[in-house]
């Protein structure tokens, strides 16, 4: 039976560097990001993202390593990010735990995470996960 952990997070740093711009308005950049989580999931993360911006739309890919306690279980794991959408979107995204990246109490973790943007500019984060004795 899957478990869930809900948290809020703050963006502690967002260091984005453009590495290419084209005459047709497209832009490519890379961002280093750090976050702090509070709630059922407590701790911090570091991430690297690659962005492509078009005229009114964007997409990104990346990886985020979380160093957290989840419902009392301590360890680290990696989320894989991938999303596309309109820049005006107020929605969110769904990410996947990279199999085999869990450590300590979180060894064997698998599942997904969802993020939703709030009207006040904040974010909610929900992790739906299982911790398996061995990965299948």
PDB file of C-alpha atoms in Angstrom:
ATOM      1  CA  UNK A   1       0.000   0.000   0.000  1.00  0.00           C
ATOM      2  CA  UNK A   2       1.469   3.354  -1.047  1.00  0.00           C
ATOM      3  CA  UNK A   3       2.150   6.065   1.500  1.00  0.00           C
ATOM      4  CA  UNK A   4       1.941   9.815   0.988  1.00  0.00           C
ATOM      5  CA  UNK A   5       3.863  12.734   2.425  1.00  0.00           C
ATOM      6  CA  UNK A   6       2.767  16.325   1.893  1.00  0.00           C
ATOM      7  CA  UNK A   7       5.010  19.340   2.325  1.00  0.00           C
ATOM      8  CA  UNK A   8       5.495  22.909   1.287  1.00  0.00           C
ATOM      9  CA  UNK A   9       8.794  24.158  -0.049  1.00  0.00           C
ATOM     10  CA  UNK A  10      10.643  27.383  -0.535  1.00  0.00           C
ATOM     11  CA  UNK A  11      13.061  28.132  -3.342  1.00  0.00           C
ATOM     12  CA  UNK A  12      16.239  29.127  -1.513  1.00  0.00           C
ATOM     13  CA  UNK A  13      18.240  29.819  -4.653  1.00  0.00           C
ATOM     14  CA  UNK A  14      17.662  29.911  -8.395  1.00  0.00           C
ATOM     15  CA  UNK A  15      20.798  30.548 -10.439  1.00  0.00           C
ATOM     16  CA  UNK A  16      19.836  30.446 -14.132  1.00  0.00           C
ATOM     17  CA  UNK A  17      22.331  31.072 -16.917  1.00  0.00           C
ATOM     18  CA  UNK A  18      21.364  31.451 -20.557  1.00  0.00           C
ATOM     19  CA  UNK A  19      23.608  29.440 -22.864  1.00  0.00           C
ATOM     20  CA  UNK A  20      21.953  30.155 -26.209  1.00  0.00           C
ATOM     21  CA  UNK A  21      19.452  32.576 -27.680  1.00  0.00           C
ATOM     22  CA  UNK A  22      18.161  32.440 -31.222  1.00  0.00           C
ATOM     23  CA  UNK A  23      16.843  35.237 -33.462  1.00  0.00           C
ATOM     24  CA  UNK A  24      13.357  33.678 -33.479  1.00  0.00           C
ATOM     25  CA  UNK A  25      12.899  34.285 -29.739  1.00  0.00           C
ATOM     26  CA  UNK A  26      13.875  30.847 -28.442  1.00  0.00           C
ATOM     27  CA  UNK A  27      16.226  30.695 -25.482  1.00  0.00           C
ATOM     28  CA  UNK A  28      18.075  27.867 -23.742  1.00  0.00           C
ATOM     29  CA  UNK A  29      19.311  27.989 -20.155  1.00  0.00           C
ATOM     30  CA  UNK A  30      20.583  25.922 -17.256  1.00  0.00           C
ATOM     31  CA  UNK A  31      19.567  26.461 -13.636  1.00  0.00           C
ATOM     32  CA  UNK A  32      21.027  25.350 -10.305  1.00  0.00           C
ATOM     33  CA  UNK A  33      18.279  25.336  -7.685  1.00  0.00           C
ATOM     34  CA  UNK A  34      18.088  24.696  -3.923  1.00  0.00           C
ATOM     35  CA  UNK A  35      14.913  24.154  -1.882  1.00  0.00           C
ATOM     36  CA  UNK A  36      13.855  23.665   1.733  1.00  0.00           C
ATOM     37  CA  UNK A  37      10.894  21.381   2.528  1.00  0.00           C
ATOM     38  CA  UNK A  38       8.637  21.486   5.603  1.00  0.00           C
ATOM     39  CA  UNK A  39       5.797  19.157   6.548  1.00  0.00           C
ATOM     40  CA  UNK A  40       5.609  15.347   6.349  1.00  0.00           C
ATOM     41  CA  UNK A  41       8.783  15.643   4.252  1.00  0.00           C
ATOM     42  CA  UNK A  42      11.496  17.767   5.945  1.00  0.00           C
ATOM     43  CA  UNK A  43      14.899  18.683   4.566  1.00  0.00           C
ATOM     44  CA  UNK A  44      16.551  20.186   1.526  1.00  0.00           C
ATOM     45  CA  UNK A  45      17.376  19.519  -2.107  1.00  0.00           C
ATOM     46  CA  UNK A  46      19.755  20.529  -4.878  1.00  0.00           C
ATOM     47  CA  UNK A  47      18.801  20.356  -8.550  1.00  0.00           C
ATOM     48  CA  UNK A  48      20.129  20.968 -12.049  1.00  0.00           C
ATOM     49  CA  UNK A  49      17.634  21.827 -14.815  1.00  0.00           C
ATOM     50  CA  UNK A  50      17.867  22.506 -18.564  1.00  0.00           C
ATOM     51  CA  UNK A  51      15.218  24.835 -20.032  1.00  0.00           C
ATOM     52  CA  UNK A  52      14.010  25.620 -23.554  1.00  0.00           C
ATOM     53  CA  UNK A  53      11.848  28.741 -23.880  1.00  0.00           C
ATOM     54  CA  UNK A  54       9.742  29.430 -26.951  1.00  0.00           C
ATOM     55  CA  UNK A  55       7.259  32.168 -27.737  1.00  0.00           C
ATOM     56  CA  UNK A  56       4.791  31.699 -24.866  1.00  0.00           C
ATOM     57  CA  UNK A  57       5.837  28.164 -23.958  1.00  0.00           C
ATOM     58  CA  UNK A  58       8.660  26.341 -22.219  1.00  0.00           C
ATOM     59  CA  UNK A  59       9.947  22.895 -21.360  1.00  0.00           C
ATOM     60  CA  UNK A  60      12.522  21.539 -18.973  1.00  0.00           C
ATOM     61  CA  UNK A  61      14.302  18.381 -17.829  1.00  0.00           C
ATOM     62  CA  UNK A  62      16.519  17.743 -14.849  1.00  0.00           C
ATOM     63  CA  UNK A  63      17.366  15.879 -11.677  1.00  0.00           C
ATOM     64  CA  UNK A  64      16.887  16.835  -8.036  1.00  0.00           C
ATOM     65  CA  UNK A  65      18.587  15.108  -5.073  1.00  0.00           C
ATOM     66  CA  UNK A  66      16.555  15.313  -1.874  1.00  0.00           C
ATOM     67  CA  UNK A  67      18.221  14.931   1.540  1.00  0.00           C
ATOM     68  CA  UNK A  68      15.145  14.525   3.736  1.00  0.00           C
ATOM     69  CA  UNK A  69      13.146  12.793   6.426  1.00  0.00           C
ATOM     70  CA  UNK A  70       9.866  11.384   5.049  1.00  0.00           C
ATOM     71  CA  UNK A  71       7.260  10.435   7.666  1.00  0.00           C
ATOM     72  CA  UNK A  72      10.121   9.696  10.092  1.00  0.00           C
ATOM     73  CA  UNK A  73      12.347   7.793   7.605  1.00  0.00           C
ATOM     74  CA  UNK A  74      15.709   9.489   6.888  1.00  0.00           C
ATOM     75  CA  UNK A  75      17.741   9.322   3.659  1.00  0.00           C
ATOM     76  CA  UNK A  76      18.239  10.654   0.160  1.00  0.00           C
ATOM     77  CA  UNK A  77      16.758   9.946  -3.275  1.00  0.00           C
ATOM     78  CA  UNK A  78      16.678  11.499  -6.743  1.00  0.00           C
ATOM     79  CA  UNK A  79      13.660  12.860  -8.614  1.00  0.00           C
ATOM     80  CA  UNK A  80      13.665  13.045 -12.403  1.00  0.00           C
ATOM     81  CA  UNK A  81      11.880  16.124 -13.768  1.00  0.00           C
ATOM     82  CA  UNK A  82      10.295  16.628 -17.194  1.00  0.00           C
ATOM     83  CA  UNK A  83       7.572  19.098 -18.058  1.00  0.00           C
ATOM     84  CA  UNK A  84       6.289  21.240 -20.914  1.00  0.00           C
ATOM     85  CA  UNK A  85       3.604  23.902 -20.952  1.00  0.00           C
ATOM     86  CA  UNK A  86       2.592  27.462 -21.506  1.00  0.00           C
ATOM     87  CA  UNK A  87       4.552  30.045 -19.536  1.00  0.00           C
ATOM     88  CA  UNK A  88       1.249  31.378 -18.170  1.00  0.00           C
ATOM     89  CA  UNK A  89       0.323  27.969 -16.673  1.00  0.00           C
ATOM     90  CA  UNK A  90      -0.488  28.061 -12.966  1.00  0.00           C
ATOM     91  CA  UNK A  91      -0.684  24.259 -12.724  1.00  0.00           C
ATOM     92  CA  UNK A  92       2.087  21.993 -11.566  1.00  0.00           C
ATOM     93  CA  UNK A  93       4.077  18.944 -12.528  1.00  0.00           C
ATOM     94  CA  UNK A  94       4.598  15.260 -11.781  1.00  0.00           C
ATOM     95  CA  UNK A  95       8.057  13.762 -11.321  1.00  0.00           C
ATOM     96  CA  UNK A  96       9.393  10.235 -10.781  1.00  0.00           C
ATOM     97  CA  UNK A  97      11.787   8.805  -8.214  1.00  0.00           C
ATOM     98  CA  UNK A  98      14.795   7.345 -10.037  1.00  0.00           C
ATOM     99  CA  UNK A  99      14.916   3.632  -9.077  1.00  0.00           C
ATOM    100  CA  UNK A 100      17.895   2.584  -6.963  1.00  0.00           C
ATOM    101  CA  UNK A 101      18.719   6.103  -5.706  1.00  0.00           C
ATOM    102  CA  UNK A 102      17.285   5.750  -2.189  1.00  0.00           C
ATOM    103  CA  UNK A 103      19.729   5.610   0.723  1.00  0.00           C
ATOM    104  CA  UNK A 104      19.567   4.801   4.449  1.00  0.00           C
ATOM    105  CA  UNK A 105      15.931   4.369   5.626  1.00  0.00           C
ATOM    106  CA  UNK A 106      14.763   5.342   2.110  1.00  0.00           C
ATOM    107  CA  UNK A 107      16.672   2.554   0.316  1.00  0.00           C
ATOM    108  CA  UNK A 108      14.206   0.849  -2.028  1.00  0.00           C
ATOM    109  CA  UNK A 109      11.977   3.930  -2.391  1.00  0.00           C
ATOM    110  CA  UNK A 110       9.930   4.223  -5.558  1.00  0.00           C
ATOM    111  CA  UNK A 111       7.048   6.428  -6.589  1.00  0.00           C
ATOM    112  CA  UNK A 112       6.099   9.870  -7.843  1.00  0.00           C
ATOM    113  CA  UNK A 113       5.970  13.438  -6.617  1.00  0.00           C
ATOM    114  CA  UNK A 114       3.558  16.166  -7.633  1.00  0.00           C
ATOM    115  CA  UNK A 115       4.008  19.914  -7.248  1.00  0.00           C
ATOM    116  CA  UNK A 116       1.246  22.497  -7.385  1.00  0.00           C
ATOM    117  CA  UNK A 117       1.687  26.260  -7.542  1.00  0.00           C
ATOM    118  CA  UNK A 118      -0.513  28.184  -5.123  1.00  0.00           C
ATOM    119  CA  UNK A 119      -2.178  31.537  -5.901  1.00  0.00           C
ATOM    120  CA  UNK A 120      -0.032  33.208  -3.207  1.00  0.00           C
ATOM    121  CA  UNK A 121       3.182  32.102  -4.970  1.00  0.00           C
ATOM    122  CA  UNK A 122       3.864  29.176  -2.630  1.00  0.00           C
ATOM    123  CA  UNK A 123       4.132  25.518  -3.605  1.00  0.00           C
ATOM    124  CA  UNK A 124       2.751  22.227  -2.316  1.00  0.00           C
ATOM    125  CA  UNK A 125       4.607  18.971  -2.776  1.00  0.00           C
ATOM    126  CA  UNK A 126       3.067  15.505  -2.453  1.00  0.00           C
ATOM    127  CA  UNK A 127       5.185  12.355  -2.510  1.00  0.00           C
ATOM    128  CA  UNK A 128       3.377   9.060  -3.188  1.00  0.00           C
ATOM    129  CA  UNK A 129       5.778   6.216  -2.483  1.00  0.00           C
ATOM    130  CA  UNK A 130       6.539   2.666  -1.419  1.00  0.00           C
ATOM    131  CA  UNK A 131       9.737   1.422   0.175  1.00  0.00           C
ATOM    132  CA  UNK A 132      10.486  -2.047  -1.143  1.00  0.00           C
ATOM    133  CA  UNK A 133      12.816  -4.620   0.403  1.00  0.00           C
ATOM    134  CA  UNK A 134      14.268  -5.014  -3.078  1.00  0.00           C
ATOM    135  CA  UNK A 135      13.589  -3.214  -6.336  1.00  0.00           C
ATOM    136  CA  UNK A 136      11.530  -5.119  -8.896  1.00  0.00           C
TER     137      UNK A 136
END
